[in-house]
mmCIF file of C-alpha atoms and ligand atoms in Angstrom:
data_model
loop_
_atom_site.group_PDB
_atom_site.id
_atom_site.type_symbol
_atom_site.label_atom_id
_atom_site.label_comp_id
_atom_site.label_asym_id
_atom_site.label_seq_id
_atom_site.Cartn_x
_atom_site.Cartn_y
_atom_site.Cartn_z
ATOM 1 C CA MET I 106 14.852 121.501 -35.525
ATOM 2 C CA ASP I 107 18.502 122.629 -35.799
ATOM 3 C CA SER I 108 18.165 125.543 -37.872
ATOM 4 C CA ALA I 109 21.891 127.149 -37.448
ATOM 5 C CA VAL I 110 23.429 124.273 -40.221
ATOM 6 C CA GLY I 111 21.415 124.744 -42.345
ATOM 7 C CA SER I 112 21.722 128.024 -44.635
ATOM 8 C CA CYS I 113 19.772 130.907 -45.915
ATOM 9 C CA ASN I 114 17.454 129.821 -48.426
ATOM 10 C CA ALA I 115 17.646 134.130 -50.120
ATOM 11 C CA CYS I 116 21.568 134.662 -50.055
ATOM 12 C CA GLY I 117 22.944 131.460 -48.609
ATOM 13 C CA ALA I 118 24.563 132.474 -45.247
ATOM 14 C CA THR I 119 25.488 129.615 -42.818
ATOM 15 C CA GLY I 120 26.553 130.180 -39.336
ATOM 16 C CA THR I 121 23.992 132.642 -38.884
ATOM 17 C CA ALA I 122 20.414 132.439 -36.623
ATOM 18 C CA LEU I 123 18.163 131.416 -39.073
ATOM 19 C CA MET I 124 14.367 131.881 -38.659
ATOM 20 C CA LYS I 125 11.822 130.041 -40.457
ATOM 21 C CA LEU I 126 9.069 132.667 -41.604
ATOM 22 C CA SER I 127 6.014 132.694 -41.668
ATOM 23 C CA LEU I 128 4.049 135.507 -43.664
ATOM 24 C CA GLY I 129 0.308 135.394 -42.677
ATOM 25 C CA LYS I 130 -0.966 137.362 -44.944
ATOM 26 C CA ASP I 131 0.004 139.323 -47.523
ATOM 27 C CA PHE I 132 0.149 143.218 -48.597
ATOM 28 C CA PHE I 133 -3.543 143.495 -48.549
ATOM 29 C CA GLY I 134 -4.410 141.740 -45.898
ATOM 30 C CA ARG I 135 -5.610 138.827 -47.676
ATOM 31 C CA ALA I 136 -4.576 134.825 -46.446
ATOM 32 C CA TYR I 137 -1.184 133.461 -47.585
ATOM 33 C CA ASP I 138 -1.150 130.155 -46.550
ATOM 34 C CA ARG I 139 2.408 128.906 -48.464
ATOM 35 C CA LEU I 140 4.254 129.490 -45.563
ATOM 36 C CA SER I 141 1.683 129.746 -43.019
ATOM 37 C CA PRO I 142 3.533 126.606 -40.224
ATOM 38 C CA SER I 143 0.879 124.254 -40.711
ATOM 39 C CA THR I 144 -0.101 124.191 -44.289
ATOM 40 C CA ASP I 145 3.700 124.803 -45.785
ATOM 41 C CA GLN I 146 5.156 121.906 -47.683
ATOM 42 C CA SER I 147 8.734 122.924 -47.951
ATOM 43 C CA PRO I 148 9.395 125.530 -45.261
ATOM 44 C CA LYS I 149 12.349 128.543 -45.891
ATOM 45 C CA TRP I 150 15.106 129.690 -43.850
ATOM 46 C CA TYR I 151 16.423 132.806 -44.226
ATOM 47 C CA CYS I 152 18.824 135.172 -41.450
ATOM 48 C CA GLU I 153 17.391 138.012 -40.390
ATOM 49 C CA GLY I 154 18.389 140.579 -43.287
ATOM 50 C CA CYS I 155 16.930 138.287 -45.692
ATOM 51 C CA SER I 156 13.804 137.175 -43.081
ATOM 52 C CA MET I 157 13.272 141.177 -43.612
ATOM 53 C CA GLN I 158 13.414 141.420 -47.514
ATOM 54 C CA LYS I 159 11.625 138.593 -47.138
ATOM 55 C CA ASN I 160 8.561 140.922 -46.090
ATOM 56 C CA LEU I 161 9.831 143.506 -49.053
ATOM 57 C CA GLN I 162 9.793 141.473 -51.716
ATOM 58 C CA ARG I 163 6.297 140.079 -50.515
ATOM 59 C CA ASP I 164 4.593 143.307 -50.458
ATOM 60 C CA PHE I 165 6.368 144.632 -53.208
ATOM 61 C CA ARG I 166 4.755 141.300 -55.002
ATOM 62 C CA ASP I 167 1.587 142.114 -54.351
ATOM 63 C CA ILE I 168 1.574 145.404 -55.398
ATOM 64 C CA LEU I 169 3.372 144.491 -58.789
ATOM 65 C CA GLY I 170 0.860 142.125 -59.116
ATOM 66 C CA GLU I 171 -2.573 144.274 -57.853
ATOM 67 C CA PHE I 172 -1.354 147.029 -60.263
ATOM 68 C CA ASP I 173 -0.292 144.913 -63.587
ATOM 69 C CA LYS I 174 -4.026 143.794 -63.005
ATOM 70 C CA LEU I 175 -5.246 147.820 -62.382
ATOM 71 C CA THR I 176 -3.132 149.053 -66.271
ATOM 72 C CA ALA I 177 -4.563 145.368 -67.686
ATOM 73 C CA GLY I 178 -8.720 146.824 -66.681
ATOM 74 C CA GLN I 179 -8.895 143.604 -63.877
ATOM 75 C CA GLY I 180 -10.340 144.380 -61.239
ATOM 76 C CA SER I 181 -7.761 145.217 -58.212
ATOM 77 C CA THR I 182 -7.533 146.634 -54.411
ATOM 78 C CA LEU I 183 -5.397 149.149 -56.359
ATOM 79 C CA SER I 184 -8.609 151.515 -57.986
ATOM 80 C CA SER I 185 -9.133 152.358 -54.733
ATOM 81 C CA GLN I 186 -7.878 155.744 -54.342
ATOM 82 C CA GLU I 187 -7.135 155.271 -50.129
ATOM 83 C CA GLU I 188 -4.659 151.739 -50.831
ATOM 84 C CA PHE I 189 -3.590 152.821 -54.318
ATOM 85 C CA GLN I 190 -1.287 156.107 -51.708
ATOM 86 C CA ARG I 191 -0.902 153.140 -49.198
ATOM 87 C CA ALA I 192 0.795 150.447 -52.412
ATOM 88 C CA SER I 193 3.119 154.003 -52.931
ATOM 89 C CA LEU I 194 4.081 154.936 -48.931
ATOM 90 C CA ARG I 195 4.675 151.573 -48.623
ATOM 91 C CA LEU I 196 6.909 151.659 -51.934
ATOM 92 C CA ARG I 197 8.381 154.256 -50.554
ATOM 93 C CA GLU I 198 9.272 153.145 -47.554
ATOM 94 C CA ILE I 199 10.996 149.483 -49.355
ATOM 95 C CA THR I 200 13.364 151.777 -51.345
ATOM 96 C CA ALA I 201 13.806 153.553 -47.959
ATOM 97 C CA ILE I 202 15.291 150.004 -46.142
ATOM 98 C CA LEU I 203 16.998 149.133 -50.020
ATOM 99 C CA ALA I 204 19.089 152.246 -49.205
ATOM 100 C CA GLY I 205 20.028 151.324 -46.280
ATOM 101 C CA ALA I 206 20.959 147.693 -46.871
ATOM 102 C CA ALA I 207 23.386 148.557 -49.403
ATOM 103 C CA GLY I 208 26.135 145.005 -50.615
ATOM 104 C CA HIS I 209 22.639 142.304 -49.028
ATOM 105 C CA ALA I 210 20.444 142.664 -50.576
ATOM 106 C CA PRO I 211 19.732 139.964 -52.925
ATOM 107 C CA LEU I 212 15.582 139.743 -52.707
ATOM 108 C CA LEU I 213 15.082 142.566 -53.824
ATOM 109 C CA THR I 214 16.319 145.670 -56.377
ATOM 110 C CA ALA I 215 16.406 148.988 -55.332
ATOM 111 C CA ALA I 216 15.170 149.363 -59.525
ATOM 112 C CA ASP I 217 12.860 146.978 -60.242
ATOM 113 C CA VAL I 218 10.889 149.343 -56.668
ATOM 114 C CA SER I 219 12.079 152.989 -58.561
ATOM 115 C CA GLN I 220 10.570 151.389 -62.127
ATOM 116 C CA LEU I 221 6.962 150.428 -60.457
ATOM 117 C CA ILE I 222 6.702 153.574 -57.789
ATOM 118 C CA GLY I 223 7.634 154.963 -61.606
ATOM 119 C CA ARG I 224 4.913 153.429 -63.959
ATOM 120 C CA MET I 225 2.234 154.150 -61.192
ATOM 121 C CA GLN I 226 2.507 157.311 -60.527
ATOM 122 C CA THR I 227 3.128 157.937 -64.909
ATOM 123 C CA THR I 228 -0.752 156.320 -64.064
ATOM 124 C CA THR I 229 -2.530 158.601 -61.240
ATOM 125 C CA MET I 230 -1.286 161.149 -63.961
ATOM 126 C CA GLN I 231 -3.424 160.398 -66.253
ATOM 127 C CA ALA I 232 -6.408 159.352 -64.444
HETATM 128 ZN ZN1 ZN W 1066 20.307 135.624 -46.368
#
């Protein structure tokens, strides 16, 4: 398969090395089947910068999804103090990485991440 003729599914970059992403496990260690090579019906291709951000975006979405469940009073992985801490640290890490990728962030904005960090801090104070 010649990936060089395609374009990045996130930013549309062409003429650069593209890689097919197979994400394996999500942030909480659960199987993440959608992009696994054998079951993925519509593989996506990303340039180097976007493939890195795709992983950040996946972690961000996982954490956001679990946090929404937590605030809704549903069972959430984040009800574990340890997981909550780990997720908070990961969000800070993502913020730092995004700050270093200024100008090339088609998938995830630092503002979204900051907002989630803020919401999580508020929750911690109420607990
Ligand atoms: Zn790209």
